[in-house]
Amino acid sequence: MCIFLVEYAYCEKRNKKYSLLYLWLSILLFSLVFGMRYGVGIDYLSYLDYYINPYAYYGKSIGMEVGFDFVSKLLYNQGLHFVFFFGLIAFAQIGFFLFGLKKIPIVLPFVFFCLMTSGILLGGFMNVMRQSISFTMFVYSIQFIVNKNFVKYLFCILCASLIHFSAIILIPFYLLAYINVDFTKKINIQIILYILSIIVSKIGVFDYIIEFLSKNLFLNQYERTLSIMADTQTTNLVFNIDFILRNIVVVIIIIYSDKLKIFFQDKSFVLIYQLFFIGVLLNQIFSGSMSLNRINMYFYNYFPVVSGFAICFFYLSRKSSLKYKNLYLFISAIFILLFMKDMYAASLSKSTSKYVFYFEQERYMEKQIELQNVINVRTQN
């Protein structure tokens, strides 16, 4: 897929005639591979049961938004295999994501590399499927903030809320279109705020407030699923390594943020960077609440996006400075280590990140047993 995105970037610069072809090929390849998966993701089997037995859920409160429910039943009523269902989800996820960033084609291979290796693709997109679609629709809608087109932005976010209701919180962020002050301009202030967010999370300054919000907002519906996700994580040692590596990347990005903004000279990147910075701060502050971090997904998921921009900058500037070349290699190595960590997690017996094609079901009969358990729970409720 990265090869297709490289070809897309090249064609956009040299020969635009075939550029969209390569972009669509990358989207279709992604949709095919992740549409044909089986049992990958915490909620996969619940979604599978929901799709193959849609009317068994009639009259039950299952939290599926009307837009997602409509599309699911539409596919089911056409007699389509569940591969089409999960393929369409993957198509929407990567389609909105890439088309939201295609204005700067050179960064797409780097951004996808970071998305794939950061764990957000396998650990995020495959686990929280509906909200991931809403997030990528938010990425797509950034252009409407930059162009100050409120009608299109509102329409896009309302459509996203029909997939996952939490997207409704994104409507006020249109105001960023009229805030001419870049609150991420001062690097030293960014560093101080980021360090403070880590300290706050470690000493638990806002623990009471975070606990109150987690229990009294609609977020409490996520606690069960998210606690399961927490139980399937890797050991504390691996988690701490992950924490350190991600913090190193964030600090490097902050230090070079002014150079990134000058290099790309794009208003959408400045906005994306601001959302990224909000995300990394809240990721530290909300570290004690997985449900609040679920909402923060709309901002923290810009981590691989901005990281991709940073790696792209260091790569394109590598000939002008040995420092940039080393930073390009260093950050790339960090993301490869993060990917290796995820592969280690996937090797654990409890992990749902282990990739399985749907035609390999017989090799993983325990997933079939888990599916039956999902059905049994549903029929008892």
Short mmCIF file of C-alpha atoms in Angstrom, two decimals:
data_model
loop_
_atom_site.label_atom_id
_atom_site.label_comp_id
_atom_site.label_asym_id
_atom_site.label_seq_id
_atom_site.Cartn_x
_atom_site.Cartn_y
_atom_site.Cartn_z
CA MET A 1 0.00 0.00 0.00
CA CYS A 2 2.88 2.36 0.75
CA ILE A 3 4.14 1.69 -2.79
CA PHE A 4 0.81 2.84 -4.23
CA LEU A 5 0.94 5.98 -2.08
CA VAL A 6 4.50 6.69 -3.21
CA GLU A 7 3.34 6.34 -6.82
CA TYR A 8 0.42 8.65 -6.05
CA ALA A 9 2.77 11.30 -4.63
CA TYR A 10 5.09 10.94 -7.64
CA CYS A 11 2.23 11.24 -10.14
CA GLU A 12 0.84 14.29 -8.37
CA LYS A 13 4.19 15.95 -8.95
CA ARG A 14 5.03 14.62 -12.42
CA ASN A 15 1.92 13.28 -14.11
CA LYS A 16 -1.47 13.85 -12.48
CA LYS A 17 -3.25 11.75 -15.09
CA TYR A 18 -2.84 8.52 -13.11
CA SER A 19 -2.46 9.90 -9.58
CA LEU A 20 -6.00 9.16 -8.41
CA LEU A 21 -5.71 5.63 -9.76
CA TYR A 22 -2.92 4.84 -7.31
CA LEU A 23 -4.81 6.49 -4.46
CA TRP A 24 -7.89 4.37 -5.15
CA LEU A 25 -5.76 1.23 -5.49
CA SER A 26 -4.31 1.83 -2.02
CA ILE A 27 -7.81 2.34 -0.59
CA LEU A 28 -9.16 -0.80 -2.26
CA LEU A 29 -6.17 -2.89 -1.15
CA PHE A 30 -6.65 -1.79 2.44
CA SER A 31 -10.40 -2.49 2.26
CA LEU A 32 -9.77 -5.95 0.85
CA VAL A 33 -7.16 -7.01 3.40
CA PHE A 34 -8.98 -5.70 6.46
CA GLY A 35 -12.40 -6.67 5.14
CA MET A 36 -11.26 -10.29 4.93
CA ARG A 37 -10.00 -10.41 8.53
CA TYR A 38 -11.64 -12.61 11.14
CA GLY A 39 -11.78 -12.05 14.90
CA VAL A 40 -9.35 -9.10 14.76
CA GLY A 41 -10.41 -6.49 17.29
CA ILE A 42 -12.11 -6.57 20.69
CA ASP A 43 -15.56 -5.86 19.25
CA TYR A 44 -15.20 -7.84 16.02
CA LEU A 45 -17.31 -10.83 17.07
CA SER A 46 -20.04 -8.57 18.45
CA TYR A 47 -20.15 -6.72 15.13
CA LEU A 48 -20.17 -10.03 13.27
CA ASP A 49 -23.12 -11.31 15.30
CA TYR A 50 -24.86 -7.97 14.81
CA TYR A 51 -24.44 -8.25 11.05
CA ILE A 52 -25.38 -11.88 10.52
CA ASN A 53 -28.30 -11.68 13.00
CA PRO A 54 -29.43 -8.05 12.69
CA TYR A 55 -33.10 -8.54 13.50
CA ALA A 56 -32.28 -10.54 16.61
CA TYR A 57 -31.32 -7.20 18.12
CA TYR A 58 -34.69 -5.60 17.31
CA GLY A 59 -36.05 -3.67 20.27
CA LYS A 60 -32.85 -4.03 22.27
CA SER A 61 -30.64 -1.16 23.35
CA ILE A 62 -27.32 -1.95 21.71
CA GLY A 63 -26.04 1.57 21.18
CA MET A 64 -25.81 1.40 17.37
CA GLU A 65 -26.39 4.77 15.74
CA VAL A 66 -29.07 5.06 13.09
CA GLY A 67 -26.68 5.67 10.20
CA PHE A 68 -24.53 2.65 10.94
CA ASP A 69 -27.60 0.51 11.59
CA PHE A 70 -29.15 1.55 8.27
CA VAL A 71 -26.05 0.71 6.20
CA SER A 72 -25.57 -2.61 8.03
CA LYS A 73 -29.12 -3.75 7.38
CA LEU A 74 -28.92 -2.53 3.78
CA LEU A 75 -25.91 -4.80 3.13
CA TYR A 76 -27.52 -7.69 5.00
CA ASN A 77 -30.78 -7.41 3.05
CA GLN A 78 -28.77 -7.66 -0.17
CA GLY A 79 -27.46 -11.02 1.03
CA LEU A 80 -23.84 -9.84 1.06
CA HIS A 81 -21.16 -11.82 2.88
CA PHE A 82 -19.81 -10.23 6.08
CA VAL A 83 -16.56 -9.55 4.21
CA PHE A 84 -18.41 -6.76 2.40
CA PHE A 85 -19.59 -5.38 5.75
CA PHE A 86 -16.12 -5.19 7.29
CA GLY A 87 -14.64 -4.20 3.93
CA LEU A 88 -16.99 -1.21 3.76
CA ILE A 89 -15.97 -0.18 7.28
CA ALA A 90 -12.28 -0.36 6.30
CA PHE A 91 -13.05 1.48 3.04
CA ALA A 92 -14.67 4.36 4.94
CA GLN A 93 -11.85 4.49 7.50
CA ILE A 94 -8.97 4.71 5.06
CA GLY A 95 -10.90 6.56 2.33
CA PHE A 96 -11.85 9.59 4.43
CA PHE A 97 -8.40 9.52 6.02
CA LEU A 98 -6.41 9.62 2.77
CA PHE A 99 -8.71 12.02 0.96
CA GLY A 100 -8.50 14.34 3.94
CA LEU A 101 -4.72 14.50 3.56
CA LYS A 102 -4.32 14.18 -0.21
CA LYS A 103 -3.73 17.92 -0.60
CA ILE A 104 -0.15 17.20 0.55
CA PRO A 105 0.52 13.94 -1.33
CA ILE A 106 4.20 13.65 -0.43
CA VAL A 107 3.35 12.93 3.23
CA LEU A 108 0.87 10.09 2.61
CA PRO A 109 3.38 7.18 2.53
CA PHE A 110 5.01 8.46 5.73
CA VAL A 111 1.69 9.03 7.49
CA PHE A 112 0.44 5.56 6.58
CA PHE A 113 3.73 4.06 7.79
CA CYS A 114 3.21 5.75 11.16
CA LEU A 115 -0.47 4.80 11.26
CA MET A 116 0.40 1.15 10.66
CA THR A 117 3.35 0.92 13.04
CA SER A 118 2.04 3.13 15.87
CA GLY A 119 -0.61 0.61 16.88
CA ILE A 120 -3.46 2.99 16.12
CA LEU A 121 -4.42 1.03 13.01
CA LEU A 122 -4.53 -2.47 14.54
CA GLY A 123 -5.22 -1.37 18.09
CA GLY A 124 -7.56 1.50 17.26
CA PHE A 125 -9.23 1.23 13.87
CA MET A 126 -9.85 -2.51 14.26
CA ASN A 127 -11.20 -2.17 17.82
CA VAL A 128 -13.32 0.98 17.79
CA MET A 129 -14.59 0.71 14.25
CA ARG A 130 -17.49 3.15 14.32
CA GLN A 131 -15.62 5.88 16.13
CA SER A 132 -12.63 5.38 13.83
CA ILE A 133 -14.89 6.16 10.87
CA SER A 134 -16.07 9.30 12.67
CA PHE A 135 -12.45 10.27 13.34
CA THR A 136 -11.44 9.88 9.69
CA MET A 137 -14.48 11.93 8.67
CA PHE A 138 -13.16 14.59 11.05
CA VAL A 139 -9.81 14.42 9.25
CA TYR A 140 -11.65 14.87 5.96
CA SER A 141 -13.59 17.86 7.35
CA ILE A 142 -10.44 19.80 8.30
CA GLN A 143 -10.44 21.33 4.83
CA PHE A 144 -13.83 22.89 5.54
CA ILE A 145 -12.47 24.58 8.68
CA VAL A 146 -9.55 25.96 6.69
CA ASN A 147 -11.87 27.16 3.91
CA LYS A 148 -14.38 28.51 6.46
CA ASN A 149 -17.23 26.49 5.01
CA PHE A 150 -19.45 25.89 8.02
CA VAL A 151 -22.29 24.21 6.11
CA LYS A 152 -20.05 21.47 4.70
CA TYR A 153 -18.24 21.05 8.01
CA LEU A 154 -21.49 20.74 9.93
CA PHE A 155 -22.89 18.29 7.39
CA CYS A 156 -19.75 16.13 7.62
CA ILE A 157 -19.75 16.08 11.44
CA LEU A 158 -23.49 15.37 11.63
CA CYS A 159 -22.98 12.44 9.24
CA ALA A 160 -20.12 11.26 11.47
CA SER A 161 -22.43 11.46 14.50
CA LEU A 162 -24.83 9.09 12.73
CA ILE A 163 -21.99 6.57 12.77
CA HIS A 164 -20.80 7.38 16.30
CA PHE A 165 -22.70 9.90 18.38
CA SER A 166 -19.59 11.19 20.19
CA ALA A 167 -18.59 13.06 17.01
CA ILE A 168 -21.13 15.72 17.97
CA ILE A 169 -18.52 17.22 20.34
CA LEU A 170 -16.47 18.22 17.29
CA ILE A 171 -18.92 20.89 16.10
CA PRO A 172 -17.44 23.70 18.27
CA PHE A 173 -13.98 23.10 16.82
CA TYR A 174 -15.11 24.93 13.71
CA LEU A 175 -14.33 28.08 15.73
CA LEU A 176 -10.65 27.36 15.07
CA ALA A 177 -11.32 28.80 11.62
CA TYR A 178 -11.63 32.24 13.21
CA ILE A 179 -8.85 31.97 15.77
CA ASN A 180 -5.91 33.59 14.05
CA VAL A 181 -3.54 33.07 16.97
CA ASP A 182 -1.44 29.91 16.83
CA PHE A 183 -1.44 28.76 20.46
CA THR A 184 1.33 26.26 19.61
CA LYS A 185 3.73 28.91 18.35
CA LYS A 186 5.99 29.03 21.41
CA ILE A 187 8.07 25.86 21.65
CA ASN A 188 9.17 26.45 25.25
CA ILE A 189 5.54 26.86 26.36
CA GLN A 190 4.62 23.64 24.58
CA ILE A 191 7.42 21.77 26.35
CA ILE A 192 6.40 23.18 29.73
CA LEU A 193 2.72 22.28 29.19
CA TYR A 194 3.63 18.77 28.08
CA ILE A 195 5.87 18.18 31.08
CA LEU A 196 3.15 19.54 33.37
CA SER A 197 0.58 17.18 31.80
CA ILE A 198 2.86 14.22 32.60
CA ILE A 199 3.38 15.42 36.18
CA VAL A 200 -0.36 15.98 36.65
CA SER A 201 -1.12 12.47 35.42
CA LYS A 202 1.48 10.90 37.73
CA ILE A 203 0.44 12.70 40.94
CA GLY A 204 -3.27 12.42 40.19
CA VAL A 205 -4.24 16.10 40.53
CA PHE A 206 -7.46 15.66 38.57
CA ASP A 207 -8.26 12.08 39.56
CA TYR A 208 -11.51 13.00 41.31
CA ILE A 209 -12.76 15.08 38.38
CA ILE A 210 -11.75 12.42 35.87
CA GLU A 211 -13.49 9.71 37.88
CA PHE A 212 -16.63 11.84 38.16
CA LEU A 213 -16.72 12.51 34.42
CA SER A 214 -16.11 8.86 33.59
CA LYS A 215 -18.98 7.66 35.78
CA ASN A 216 -21.56 10.37 35.16
CA LEU A 217 -21.32 11.02 31.45
CA PHE A 218 -22.45 8.67 28.67
CA LEU A 219 -18.86 7.41 28.66
CA ASN A 220 -19.58 4.78 31.29
CA GLN A 221 -20.93 2.49 28.57
CA TYR A 222 -17.36 2.05 27.35
CA GLU A 223 -15.87 0.94 30.64
CA ARG A 224 -16.59 -2.77 30.22
CA THR A 225 -15.10 -3.05 26.74
CA LEU A 226 -12.16 -0.83 27.58
CA SER A 227 -11.38 -2.80 30.73
CA ILE A 228 -11.22 -5.91 28.57
CA MET A 229 -8.82 -4.10 26.25
CA ALA A 230 -6.71 -3.16 29.25
CA ASP A 231 -6.60 -6.77 30.39
CA THR A 232 -5.22 -7.86 27.04
CA GLN A 233 -2.36 -5.36 27.01
CA THR A 234 1.24 -6.37 27.31
CA THR A 235 3.34 -6.42 30.45
CA ASN A 236 4.18 -3.30 32.46
CA LEU A 237 7.74 -3.37 31.14
CA VAL A 238 6.56 -3.28 27.53
CA PHE A 239 3.98 -0.62 28.38
CA ASN A 240 6.65 1.57 30.00
CA ILE A 241 8.90 1.19 26.96
CA ASP A 242 5.96 2.19 24.77
CA PHE A 243 5.35 5.24 27.01
CA ILE A 244 8.98 6.33 26.79
CA LEU A 245 9.25 5.88 23.02
CA ARG A 246 6.07 7.84 22.32
CA ASN A 247 7.17 10.66 24.62
CA ILE A 248 10.49 10.89 22.83
CA VAL A 249 8.71 11.26 19.48
CA VAL A 250 6.33 13.89 20.87
CA VAL A 251 9.17 15.97 22.33
CA ILE A 252 11.14 15.85 19.07
CA ILE A 253 8.06 16.93 17.13
CA ILE A 254 7.43 19.82 19.52
CA ILE A 255 11.06 20.98 19.29
CA TYR A 256 10.89 21.07 15.48
CA SER A 257 7.25 22.17 15.19
CA ASP A 258 8.14 25.67 13.97
CA LYS A 259 10.31 24.23 11.18
CA LEU A 260 7.54 21.82 10.19
CA LYS A 261 5.05 24.66 9.85
CA ILE A 262 7.46 26.71 7.76
CA PHE A 263 8.38 23.75 5.57
CA PHE A 264 4.85 22.64 4.71
CA GLN A 265 3.33 26.14 4.68
CA ASP A 266 -0.20 24.78 4.81
CA LYS A 267 -3.00 26.06 7.03
CA SER A 268 -4.44 22.59 7.39
CA PHE A 269 -1.16 21.32 8.88
CA VAL A 270 -1.17 24.10 11.48
CA LEU A 271 -4.70 23.09 12.45
CA ILE A 272 -3.78 19.40 12.50
CA TYR A 273 -0.78 20.19 14.69
CA GLN A 274 -2.96 22.13 17.14
CA LEU A 275 -5.36 19.19 17.42
CA PHE A 276 -2.38 16.85 17.86
CA PHE A 277 -1.01 18.97 20.69
CA ILE A 278 -4.40 18.99 22.43
CA GLY A 279 -4.47 15.22 22.02
CA VAL A 280 -1.05 14.52 23.53
CA LEU A 281 -1.80 16.75 26.52
CA LEU A 282 -5.16 15.11 27.21
CA ASN A 283 -3.65 11.67 26.65
CA GLN A 284 -1.45 12.28 29.69
CA ILE A 285 -4.10 14.00 31.82
CA PHE A 286 -6.76 11.36 31.04
CA SER A 287 -4.37 8.43 31.47
CA GLY A 288 -6.41 7.29 34.49
CA SER A 289 -9.61 7.03 32.47
CA MET A 290 -9.79 4.85 29.37
CA SER A 291 -13.30 6.14 28.63
CA LEU A 292 -12.20 9.79 28.56
CA ASN A 293 -9.25 8.81 26.41
CA ARG A 294 -11.82 7.25 24.09
CA ILE A 295 -13.20 10.75 23.49
CA ASN A 296 -9.64 12.06 23.19
CA MET A 297 -9.18 9.63 20.30
CA TYR A 298 -10.45 12.40 18.03
CA PHE A 299 -7.31 14.36 18.89
CA TYR A 300 -4.65 11.84 19.93
CA ASN A 301 -5.13 9.90 16.69
CA TYR A 302 -3.37 12.81 15.00
CA PHE A 303 -0.17 11.48 16.62
CA PRO A 304 0.71 9.22 13.63
CA VAL A 305 -0.40 11.97 11.23
CA VAL A 306 1.93 14.63 12.63
CA SER A 307 4.65 12.01 13.12
CA GLY A 308 4.35 11.20 9.41
CA PHE A 309 4.75 14.87 8.57
CA ALA A 310 7.84 15.02 10.81
CA ILE A 311 9.48 11.93 9.26
CA CYS A 312 8.71 13.32 5.80
CA PHE A 313 10.34 16.63 6.72
CA PHE A 314 13.47 14.97 8.10
CA TYR A 315 13.68 12.66 5.09
CA LEU A 316 13.38 15.47 2.53
CA SER A 317 15.88 17.57 4.51
CA ARG A 318 18.37 14.75 5.13
CA LYS A 319 20.84 15.98 2.52
CA SER A 320 21.01 19.46 4.00
CA SER A 321 21.95 18.28 7.47
CA LEU A 322 23.29 15.09 9.03
CA LYS A 323 21.15 15.89 12.06
CA TYR A 324 17.97 15.63 10.00
CA LYS A 325 19.13 12.35 8.48
CA ASN A 326 19.76 10.91 11.94
CA LEU A 327 16.39 12.13 13.19
CA TYR A 328 14.68 10.54 10.20
CA LEU A 329 16.35 7.21 10.96
CA PHE A 330 15.83 7.54 14.71
CA ILE A 331 12.08 8.25 14.61
CA SER A 332 11.54 5.60 11.94
CA ALA A 333 13.33 3.11 14.19
CA ILE A 334 11.08 4.08 17.11
CA PHE A 335 7.95 3.36 15.08
CA ILE A 336 9.38 0.02 13.99
CA LEU A 337 9.98 -0.80 17.67
CA LEU A 338 6.38 0.18 18.45
CA PHE A 339 5.24 -2.17 15.70
CA MET A 340 7.40 -4.98 17.09
CA LYS A 341 5.77 -4.38 20.47
CA ASP A 342 2.36 -4.84 18.87
CA MET A 343 3.52 -8.02 17.16
CA TYR A 344 4.64 -9.31 20.55
CA ALA A 345 1.21 -8.43 21.95
CA ALA A 346 -0.43 -10.25 19.03
CA SER A 347 1.51 -13.39 19.93
CA LEU A 348 -0.20 -13.55 23.32
CA SER A 349 -3.07 -15.99 23.61
CA LYS A 350 -5.58 -13.32 24.69
CA SER A 351 -4.71 -10.85 21.99
CA THR A 352 -7.29 -9.99 19.33
CA SER A 353 -4.65 -8.21 17.24
CA LYS A 354 -3.54 -11.52 15.75
CA TYR A 355 -4.47 -11.25 12.07
CA VAL A 356 -6.59 -14.08 10.70
CA PHE A 357 -8.25 -14.30 7.26
CA TYR A 358 -11.92 -15.26 7.37
CA PHE A 359 -11.20 -18.43 5.37
CA GLU A 360 -8.77 -19.50 8.12
CA GLN A 361 -11.57 -19.80 10.67
CA GLU A 362 -10.96 -23.49 11.23
CA ARG A 363 -7.44 -22.69 12.47
CA TYR A 364 -8.83 -20.59 15.28
CA MET A 365 -11.85 -22.45 16.58
CA GLU A 366 -11.63 -20.61 19.88
CA LYS A 367 -12.89 -17.53 18.04
CA GLN A 368 -15.96 -19.50 16.97
CA ILE A 369 -16.55 -20.42 20.61
CA GLU A 370 -16.20 -16.76 21.56
CA LEU A 371 -18.73 -15.84 18.86
CA GLN A 372 -21.20 -18.34 20.29
CA ASN A 373 -20.66 -16.81 23.72
CA VAL A 374 -21.53 -13.39 22.27
CA ILE A 375 -24.73 -14.83 20.79
CA ASN A 376 -25.62 -16.53 24.07
CA VAL A 377 -25.21 -13.30 26.03
CA ARG A 378 -27.35 -11.45 23.49
CA THR A 379 -30.16 -14.01 23.60
CA GLN A 380 -30.20 -13.97 27.41
CA ASN A 381 -30.60 -10.18 27.57
#
